[in-house]
Short mmCIF file of C-alpha atoms and ligand atoms in Angstrom, two decimals:
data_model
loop_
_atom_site.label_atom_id
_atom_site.label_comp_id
_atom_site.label_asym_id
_atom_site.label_seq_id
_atom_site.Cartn_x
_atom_site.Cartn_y
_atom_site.Cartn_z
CA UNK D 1 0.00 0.00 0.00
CA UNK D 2 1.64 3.20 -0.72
CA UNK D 3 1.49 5.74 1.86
CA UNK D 4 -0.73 9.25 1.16
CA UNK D 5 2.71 10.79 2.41
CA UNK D 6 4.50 10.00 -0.69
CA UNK D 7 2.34 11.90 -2.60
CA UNK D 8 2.58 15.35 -4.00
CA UNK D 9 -0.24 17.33 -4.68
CA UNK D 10 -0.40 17.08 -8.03
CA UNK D 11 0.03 13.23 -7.74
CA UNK D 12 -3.05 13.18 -5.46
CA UNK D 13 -5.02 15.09 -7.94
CA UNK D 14 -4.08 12.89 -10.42
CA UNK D 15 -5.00 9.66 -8.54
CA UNK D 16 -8.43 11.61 -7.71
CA UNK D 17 -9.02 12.20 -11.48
CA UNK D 18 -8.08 8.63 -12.13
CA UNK D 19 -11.27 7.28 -9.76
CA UNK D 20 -13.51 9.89 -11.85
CA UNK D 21 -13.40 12.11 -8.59
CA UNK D 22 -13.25 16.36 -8.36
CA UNK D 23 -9.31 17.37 -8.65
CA UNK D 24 -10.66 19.98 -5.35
CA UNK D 25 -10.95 16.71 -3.28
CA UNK D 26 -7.04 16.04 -3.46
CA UNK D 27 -6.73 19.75 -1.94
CA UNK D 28 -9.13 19.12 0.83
CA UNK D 29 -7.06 15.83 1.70
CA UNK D 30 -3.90 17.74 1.28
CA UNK D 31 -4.98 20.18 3.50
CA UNK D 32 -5.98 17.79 6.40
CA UNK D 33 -2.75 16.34 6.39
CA UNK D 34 -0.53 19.06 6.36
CA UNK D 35 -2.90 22.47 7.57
CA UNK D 36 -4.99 20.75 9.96
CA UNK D 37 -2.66 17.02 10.71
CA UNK D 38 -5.66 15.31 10.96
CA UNK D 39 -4.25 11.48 9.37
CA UNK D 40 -7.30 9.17 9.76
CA UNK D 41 -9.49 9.75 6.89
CA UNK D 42 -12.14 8.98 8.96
CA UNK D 43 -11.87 12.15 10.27
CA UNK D 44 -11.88 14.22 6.95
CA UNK D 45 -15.26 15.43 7.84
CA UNK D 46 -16.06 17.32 4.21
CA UNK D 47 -14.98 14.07 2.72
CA UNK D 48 -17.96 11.53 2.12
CA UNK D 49 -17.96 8.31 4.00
CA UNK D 50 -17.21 6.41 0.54
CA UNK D 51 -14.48 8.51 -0.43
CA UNK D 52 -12.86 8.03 2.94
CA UNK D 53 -13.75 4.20 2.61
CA UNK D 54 -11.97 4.12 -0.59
CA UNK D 55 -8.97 5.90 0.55
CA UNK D 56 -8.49 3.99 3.49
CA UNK D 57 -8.08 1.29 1.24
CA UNK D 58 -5.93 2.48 -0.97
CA UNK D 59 -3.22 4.56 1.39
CA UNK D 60 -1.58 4.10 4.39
CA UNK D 61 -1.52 7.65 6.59
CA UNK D 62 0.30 6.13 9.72
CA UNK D 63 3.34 8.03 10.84
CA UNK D 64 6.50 6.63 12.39
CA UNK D 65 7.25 5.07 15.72
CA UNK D 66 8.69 7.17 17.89
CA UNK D 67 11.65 4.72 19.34
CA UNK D 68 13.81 7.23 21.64
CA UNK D 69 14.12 10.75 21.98
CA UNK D 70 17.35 12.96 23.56
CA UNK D 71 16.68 16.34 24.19
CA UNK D 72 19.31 19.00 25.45
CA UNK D 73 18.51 22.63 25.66
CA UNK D 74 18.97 23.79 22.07
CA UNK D 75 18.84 20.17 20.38
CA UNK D 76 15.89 16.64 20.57
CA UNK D 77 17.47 13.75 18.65
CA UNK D 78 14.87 11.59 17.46
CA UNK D 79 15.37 8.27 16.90
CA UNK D 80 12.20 6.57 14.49
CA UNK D 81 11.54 3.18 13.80
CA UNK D 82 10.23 2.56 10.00
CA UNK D 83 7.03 0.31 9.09
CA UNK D 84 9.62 -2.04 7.59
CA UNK D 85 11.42 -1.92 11.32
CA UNK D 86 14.31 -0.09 10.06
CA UNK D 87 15.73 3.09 11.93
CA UNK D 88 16.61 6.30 11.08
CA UNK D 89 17.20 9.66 12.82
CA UNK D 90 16.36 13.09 12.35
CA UNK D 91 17.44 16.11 14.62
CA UNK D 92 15.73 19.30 15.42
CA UNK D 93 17.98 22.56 16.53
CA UNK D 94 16.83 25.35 18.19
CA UNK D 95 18.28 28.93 16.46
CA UNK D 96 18.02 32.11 17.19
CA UNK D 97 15.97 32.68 13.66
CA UNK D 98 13.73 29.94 14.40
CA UNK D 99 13.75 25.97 14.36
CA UNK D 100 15.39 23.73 11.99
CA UNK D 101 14.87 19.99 11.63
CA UNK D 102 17.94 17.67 10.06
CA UNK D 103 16.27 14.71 7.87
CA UNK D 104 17.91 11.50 6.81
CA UNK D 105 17.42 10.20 3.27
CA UNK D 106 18.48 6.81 3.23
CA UNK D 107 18.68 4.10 6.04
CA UNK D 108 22.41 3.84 6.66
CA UNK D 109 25.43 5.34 3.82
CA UNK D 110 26.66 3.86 1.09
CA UNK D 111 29.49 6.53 0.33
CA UNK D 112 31.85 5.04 3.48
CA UNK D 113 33.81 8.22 4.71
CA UNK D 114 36.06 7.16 7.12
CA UNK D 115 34.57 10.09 9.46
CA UNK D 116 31.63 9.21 9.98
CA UNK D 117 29.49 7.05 11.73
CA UNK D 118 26.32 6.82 8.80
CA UNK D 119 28.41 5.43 6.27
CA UNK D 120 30.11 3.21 8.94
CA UNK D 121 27.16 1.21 8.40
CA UNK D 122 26.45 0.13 5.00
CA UNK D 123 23.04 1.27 3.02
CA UNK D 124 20.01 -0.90 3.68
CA UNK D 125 17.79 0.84 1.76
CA UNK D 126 16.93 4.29 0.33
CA UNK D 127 14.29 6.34 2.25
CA UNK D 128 10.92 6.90 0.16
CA UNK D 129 9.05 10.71 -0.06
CA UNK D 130 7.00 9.84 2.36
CA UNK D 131 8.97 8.82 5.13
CA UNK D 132 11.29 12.29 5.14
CA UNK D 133 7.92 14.05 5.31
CA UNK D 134 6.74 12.58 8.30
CA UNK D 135 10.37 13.06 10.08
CA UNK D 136 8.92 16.61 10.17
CA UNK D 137 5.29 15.68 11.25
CA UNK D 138 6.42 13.60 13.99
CA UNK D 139 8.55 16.73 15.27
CA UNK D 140 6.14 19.40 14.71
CA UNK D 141 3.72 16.59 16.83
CA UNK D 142 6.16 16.14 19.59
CA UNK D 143 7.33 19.83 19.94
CA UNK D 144 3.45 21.46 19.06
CA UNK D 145 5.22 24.17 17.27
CA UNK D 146 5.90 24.89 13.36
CA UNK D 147 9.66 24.20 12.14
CA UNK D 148 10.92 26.74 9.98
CA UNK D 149 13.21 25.34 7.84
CA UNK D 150 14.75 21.77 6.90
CA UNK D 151 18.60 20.49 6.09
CA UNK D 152 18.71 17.16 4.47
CA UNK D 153 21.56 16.26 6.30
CA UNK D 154 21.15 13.17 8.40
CA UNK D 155 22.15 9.85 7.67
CA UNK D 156 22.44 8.88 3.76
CA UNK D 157 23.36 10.85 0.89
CA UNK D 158 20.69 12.04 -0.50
CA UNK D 159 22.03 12.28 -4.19
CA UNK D 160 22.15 8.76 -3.95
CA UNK D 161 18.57 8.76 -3.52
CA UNK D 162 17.89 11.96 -5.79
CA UNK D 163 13.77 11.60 -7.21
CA UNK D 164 12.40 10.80 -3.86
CA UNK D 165 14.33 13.79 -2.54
CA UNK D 166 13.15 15.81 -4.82
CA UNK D 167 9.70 14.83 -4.44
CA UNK D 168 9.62 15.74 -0.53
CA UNK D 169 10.50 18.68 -1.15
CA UNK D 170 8.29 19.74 -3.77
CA UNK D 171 5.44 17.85 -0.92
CA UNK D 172 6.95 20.41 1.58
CA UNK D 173 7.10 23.43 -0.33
CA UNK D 174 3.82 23.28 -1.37
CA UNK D 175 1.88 26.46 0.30
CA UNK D 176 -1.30 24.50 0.69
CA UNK D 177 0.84 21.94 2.56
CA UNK D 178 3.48 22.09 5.18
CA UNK D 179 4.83 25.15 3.46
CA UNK D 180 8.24 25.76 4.03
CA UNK D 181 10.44 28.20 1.96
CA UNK D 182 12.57 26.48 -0.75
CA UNK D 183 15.41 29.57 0.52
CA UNK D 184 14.89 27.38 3.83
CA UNK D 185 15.71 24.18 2.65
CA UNK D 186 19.07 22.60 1.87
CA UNK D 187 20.22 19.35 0.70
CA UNK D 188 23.92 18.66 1.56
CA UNK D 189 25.76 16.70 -0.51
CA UNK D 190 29.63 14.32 -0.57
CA UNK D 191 30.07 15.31 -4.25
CA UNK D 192 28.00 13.07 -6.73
CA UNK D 193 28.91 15.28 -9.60
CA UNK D 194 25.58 14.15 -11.98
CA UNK D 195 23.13 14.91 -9.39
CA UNK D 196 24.66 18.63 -8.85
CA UNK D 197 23.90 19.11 -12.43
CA UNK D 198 20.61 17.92 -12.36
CA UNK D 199 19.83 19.88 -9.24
CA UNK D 200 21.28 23.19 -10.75
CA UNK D 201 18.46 22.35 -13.59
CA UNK D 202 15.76 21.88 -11.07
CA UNK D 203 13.43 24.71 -10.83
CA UNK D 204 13.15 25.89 -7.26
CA UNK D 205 15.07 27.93 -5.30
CA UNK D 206 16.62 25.69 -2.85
CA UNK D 207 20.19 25.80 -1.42
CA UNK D 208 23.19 23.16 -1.48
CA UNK D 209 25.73 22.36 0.98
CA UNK D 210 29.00 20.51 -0.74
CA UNK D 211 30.89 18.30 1.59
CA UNK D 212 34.31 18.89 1.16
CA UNK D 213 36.46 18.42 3.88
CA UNK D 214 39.57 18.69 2.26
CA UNK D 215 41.54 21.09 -0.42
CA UNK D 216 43.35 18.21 -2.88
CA UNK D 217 42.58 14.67 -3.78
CA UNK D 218 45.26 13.15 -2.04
CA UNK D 219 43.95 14.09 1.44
CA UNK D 220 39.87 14.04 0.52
CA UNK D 221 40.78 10.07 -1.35
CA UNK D 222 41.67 8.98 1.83
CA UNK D 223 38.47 10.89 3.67
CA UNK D 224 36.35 10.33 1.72
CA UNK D 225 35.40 7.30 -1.28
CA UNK D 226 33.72 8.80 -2.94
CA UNK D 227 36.39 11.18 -4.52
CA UNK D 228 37.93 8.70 -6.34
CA UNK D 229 34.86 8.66 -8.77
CA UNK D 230 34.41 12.18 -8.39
CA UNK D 231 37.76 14.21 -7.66
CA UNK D 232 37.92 17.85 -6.71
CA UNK D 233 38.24 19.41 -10.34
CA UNK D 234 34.90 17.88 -11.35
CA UNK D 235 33.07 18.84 -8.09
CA UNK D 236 34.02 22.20 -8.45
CA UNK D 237 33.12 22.13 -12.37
CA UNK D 238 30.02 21.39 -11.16
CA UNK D 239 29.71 24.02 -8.48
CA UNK D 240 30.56 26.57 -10.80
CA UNK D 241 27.61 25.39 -13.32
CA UNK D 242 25.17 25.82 -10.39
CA UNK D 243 26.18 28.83 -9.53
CA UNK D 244 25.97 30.15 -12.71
CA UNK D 245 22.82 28.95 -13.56
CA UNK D 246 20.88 29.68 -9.77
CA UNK D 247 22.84 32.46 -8.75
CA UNK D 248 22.95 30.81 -5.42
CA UNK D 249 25.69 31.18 -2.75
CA UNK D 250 26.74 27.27 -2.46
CA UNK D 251 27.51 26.35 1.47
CA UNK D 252 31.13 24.20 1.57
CA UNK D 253 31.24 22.23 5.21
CA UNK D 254 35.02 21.81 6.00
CA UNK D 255 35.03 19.68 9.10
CA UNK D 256 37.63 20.18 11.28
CA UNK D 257 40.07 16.69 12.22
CA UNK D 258 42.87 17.22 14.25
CA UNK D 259 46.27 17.16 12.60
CA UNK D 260 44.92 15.99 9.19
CA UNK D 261 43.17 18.81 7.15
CA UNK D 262 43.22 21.67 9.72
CA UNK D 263 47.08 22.82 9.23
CA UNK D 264 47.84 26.71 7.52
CA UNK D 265 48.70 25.09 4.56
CA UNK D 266 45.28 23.32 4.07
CA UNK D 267 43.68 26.60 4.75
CA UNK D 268 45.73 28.35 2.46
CA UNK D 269 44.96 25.58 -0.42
CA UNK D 270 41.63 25.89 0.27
CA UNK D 271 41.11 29.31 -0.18
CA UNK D 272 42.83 29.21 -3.38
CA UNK D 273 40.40 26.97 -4.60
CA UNK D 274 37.43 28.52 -3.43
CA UNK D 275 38.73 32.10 -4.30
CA UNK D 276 36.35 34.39 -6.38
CA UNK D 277 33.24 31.79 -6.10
CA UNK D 278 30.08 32.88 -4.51
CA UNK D 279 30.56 30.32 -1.75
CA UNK D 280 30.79 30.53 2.38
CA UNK D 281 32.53 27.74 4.68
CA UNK D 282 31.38 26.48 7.40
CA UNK D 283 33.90 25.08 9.46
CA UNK D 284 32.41 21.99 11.34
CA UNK D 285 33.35 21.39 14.82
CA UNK D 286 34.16 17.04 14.61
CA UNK D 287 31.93 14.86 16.98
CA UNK D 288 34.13 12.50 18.00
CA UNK D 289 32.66 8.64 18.22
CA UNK D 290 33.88 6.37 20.33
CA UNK D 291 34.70 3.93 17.21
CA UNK D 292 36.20 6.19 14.75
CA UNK D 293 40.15 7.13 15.81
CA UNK D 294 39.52 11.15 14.21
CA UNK D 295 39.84 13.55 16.74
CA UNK D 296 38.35 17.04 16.83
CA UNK D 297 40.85 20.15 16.52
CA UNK D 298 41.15 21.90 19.29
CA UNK D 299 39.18 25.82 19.62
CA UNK D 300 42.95 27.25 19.01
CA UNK D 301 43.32 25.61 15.92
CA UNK D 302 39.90 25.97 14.59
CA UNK D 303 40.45 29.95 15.49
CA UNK D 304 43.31 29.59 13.32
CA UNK D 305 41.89 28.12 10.10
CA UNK D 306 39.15 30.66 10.50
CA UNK D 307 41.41 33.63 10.63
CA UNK D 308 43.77 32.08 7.90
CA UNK D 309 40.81 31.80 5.85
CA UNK D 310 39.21 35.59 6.57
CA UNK D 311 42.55 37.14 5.63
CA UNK D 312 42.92 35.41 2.78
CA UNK D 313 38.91 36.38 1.52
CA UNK D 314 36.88 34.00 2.30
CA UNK D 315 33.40 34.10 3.76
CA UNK D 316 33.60 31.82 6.63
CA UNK D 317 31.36 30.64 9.42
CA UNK D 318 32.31 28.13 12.17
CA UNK D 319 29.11 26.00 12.95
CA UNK D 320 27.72 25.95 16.70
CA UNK D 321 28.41 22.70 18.39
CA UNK D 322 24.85 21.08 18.53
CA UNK D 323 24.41 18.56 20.77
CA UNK D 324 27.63 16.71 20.69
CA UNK D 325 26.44 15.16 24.22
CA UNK D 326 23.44 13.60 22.84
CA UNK D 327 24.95 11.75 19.98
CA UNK D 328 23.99 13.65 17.76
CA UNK D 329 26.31 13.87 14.56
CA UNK D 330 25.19 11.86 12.07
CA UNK D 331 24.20 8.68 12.43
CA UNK D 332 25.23 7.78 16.13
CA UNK D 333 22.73 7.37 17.99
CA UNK D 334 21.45 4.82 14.82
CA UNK D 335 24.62 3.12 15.40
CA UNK D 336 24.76 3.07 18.52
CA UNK D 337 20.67 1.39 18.91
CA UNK D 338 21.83 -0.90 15.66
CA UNK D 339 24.94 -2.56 17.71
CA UNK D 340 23.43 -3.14 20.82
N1 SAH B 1 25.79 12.56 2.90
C1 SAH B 1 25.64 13.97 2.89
C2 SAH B 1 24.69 14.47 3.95
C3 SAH B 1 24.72 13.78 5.28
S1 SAH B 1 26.23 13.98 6.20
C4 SAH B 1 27.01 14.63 3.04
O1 SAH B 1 27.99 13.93 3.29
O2 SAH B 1 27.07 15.85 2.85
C5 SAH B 1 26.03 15.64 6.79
C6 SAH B 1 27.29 16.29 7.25
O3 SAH B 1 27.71 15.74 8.51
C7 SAH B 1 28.46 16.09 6.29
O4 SAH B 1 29.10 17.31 6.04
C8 SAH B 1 29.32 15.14 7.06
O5 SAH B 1 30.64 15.23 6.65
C9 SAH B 1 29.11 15.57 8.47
N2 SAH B 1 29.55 14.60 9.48
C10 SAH B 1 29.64 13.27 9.39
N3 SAH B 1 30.12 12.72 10.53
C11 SAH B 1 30.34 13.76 11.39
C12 SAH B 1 30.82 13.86 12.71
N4 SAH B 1 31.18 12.78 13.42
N5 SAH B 1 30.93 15.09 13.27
C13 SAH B 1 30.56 16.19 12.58
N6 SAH B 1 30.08 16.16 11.33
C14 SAH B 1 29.96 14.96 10.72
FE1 SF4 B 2 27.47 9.21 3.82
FE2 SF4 B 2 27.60 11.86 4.24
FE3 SF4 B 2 28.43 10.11 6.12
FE4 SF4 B 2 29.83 10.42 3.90
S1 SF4 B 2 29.45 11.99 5.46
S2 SF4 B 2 29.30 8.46 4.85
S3 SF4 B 2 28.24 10.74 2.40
S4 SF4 B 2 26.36 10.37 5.37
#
């Protein structure tokens, strides 16, 4: 049975013309899911009892299961259990502009950097529409207030998984529907140079983060696989296209490991090949895990690469450690609930 949450409105209106019903129906239903979160159809009181009948037979509405929650005073980590029994995680941060909920898009990594906990445990599957909607409905549920905007940045790559993605957020964009601001929504990526060009083509104005971590191939190789297929010239080929053709400022998260990239000289490479693009770095604090031997650079040094980088022109940002005591970098607290 699919579930109603993979569906975008103009796929509901489509299914509602298919069964010789009004196209206005699909907006009603819309509109009790996401204005008024009312899931049982049963409940869709200016829907007739036969309608609701039929739709209850055709769709699924159930959400997730809630399976643990940590909360700390600017972060919950949720941890949700799929119908399938898989789990996945999503976070929600507390900012001084508003709140922001991190999504995952697949259950587990298939891209294997050597950082990080996700990829640590292979792919199992890829994470439908539907089921990165209802991350956000299950927060907005637990928290009773509206999220503001949304960073598809938990576990998975989601340009490994690049049509459902796409899908969710045209299903959250959508003003009759959960309505959040394609400026407030960004998909963060390791590099999979196809999918940036696609996405440059896409028409909505959403942002992208590039995972880069590292200023030549010989150190990102060894961080991270996935530059092997798709080395630094070509990702930043890419970057260049997008920028061109969205006039968007492209975020580039440089996380911070102790004595590997966070010396002068990878600062100074890496402003030289960032220099004159319309792009800002965000220097990522490391969350250590207690099975990965990286260790985070200390404030000193992070202060340094920041400065390094300002006086040599680049916009940068150093991100605010979120959370670090609850687990929640990507995919620990998955990991840690997988392996027990
Ligand atoms: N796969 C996508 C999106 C999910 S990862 C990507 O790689 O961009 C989101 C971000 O979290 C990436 O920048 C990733 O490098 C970073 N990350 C992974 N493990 C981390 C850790 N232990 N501490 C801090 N950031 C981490
Ligand atoms: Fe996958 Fe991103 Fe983790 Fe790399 S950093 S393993 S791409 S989730």
């Amino acid at each position: 049975m699919d579930s109603i949450f993979d569906y975008k409105l103009s796929d509901m209106q489509n299914y509602f013309a298919s069964i010789g019903e009004k196209k206005y129906k699909a907006r009603q239903v819309f509109e009790w899911l996401y204005k008024k979160r009312v899931f049982e159809f049963s409940n869709m009181s200016n829907i007739s009892k036969e309608l609701q009948a039929k739709l209850a037979n055709t769709f699924d509405s159930s959400l997730l299961i809630l399976r643990k929650k940590q909360t700390s005073a600017l972060t919950n980590k949720y941890l949700f259990e799929l119908s399938d029994g898989n789990l996945i995680e999503a976070v929600l941060m507390r900012h001084d502009y508003g709140l922001s909920v991190c999504v995952s898009s697949q259950v587990g990594c298939n891209m294997g950097c050597s950082f990080c906990e996700s990829g640590r445990l292979k792919k199992v599957r890829d994470l439908k529409s539907g089921e990165i909607v209802r991350q956000i409905l299950m927060i907005e549920a637990d928290i009773k207030e509206r999220i503001s905007s949304v960073v598809v940045m938990g576990i998975g790559e989601p340009f490994d998984n690049y049509d459902n993605i796409m899908n969710f957020i045209r299903i959250i964009n959508d003003n009759l529907g959960i309505a959040i601001g394609a400026r407030h929504i960004t998909v963060s990526t390791s590099g999979v140079v196809p999918r940036i060009y696609d996405y440059a083509n896409e028409d909505i104005q959403t942002n992208l983060a590039l995972s880069l971590h590292a200023p030549n191939n010989i150190l990102r190789n060894k961080l991270m696989k996935i530059n092997r297929a798709y080395p630094i010239d070509e990702v930043m080929k890419a970057l260049k296209f997008y920028i061109e053709k969205t006039n968007r400022r492209v975020t580039i998260e440089y996380l911070l490991l102790a004595d590997v990239n966070d010396t002068t000289d990878c600062a100074k490479e890496l402003a030289h090949l960032l220099k004159n693009m319309n792009v800002y770095v965000n220097l990522i604090p490391y969350n250590e895990t207690s099975h990965i031997e990286y260790k985070k650079s200390d404030n000193n040094q992070v202060m340094k690469f920041y400065d390094n980088l300002k006086k040599l022109g680049i916009n940068v940002t150093i991100r605010r450690e979120f959370g670090g005591n609850i687990d929640a970098a990507c995919g620990q607290l998955r990991a840690s609930e997988v392996e027990k």
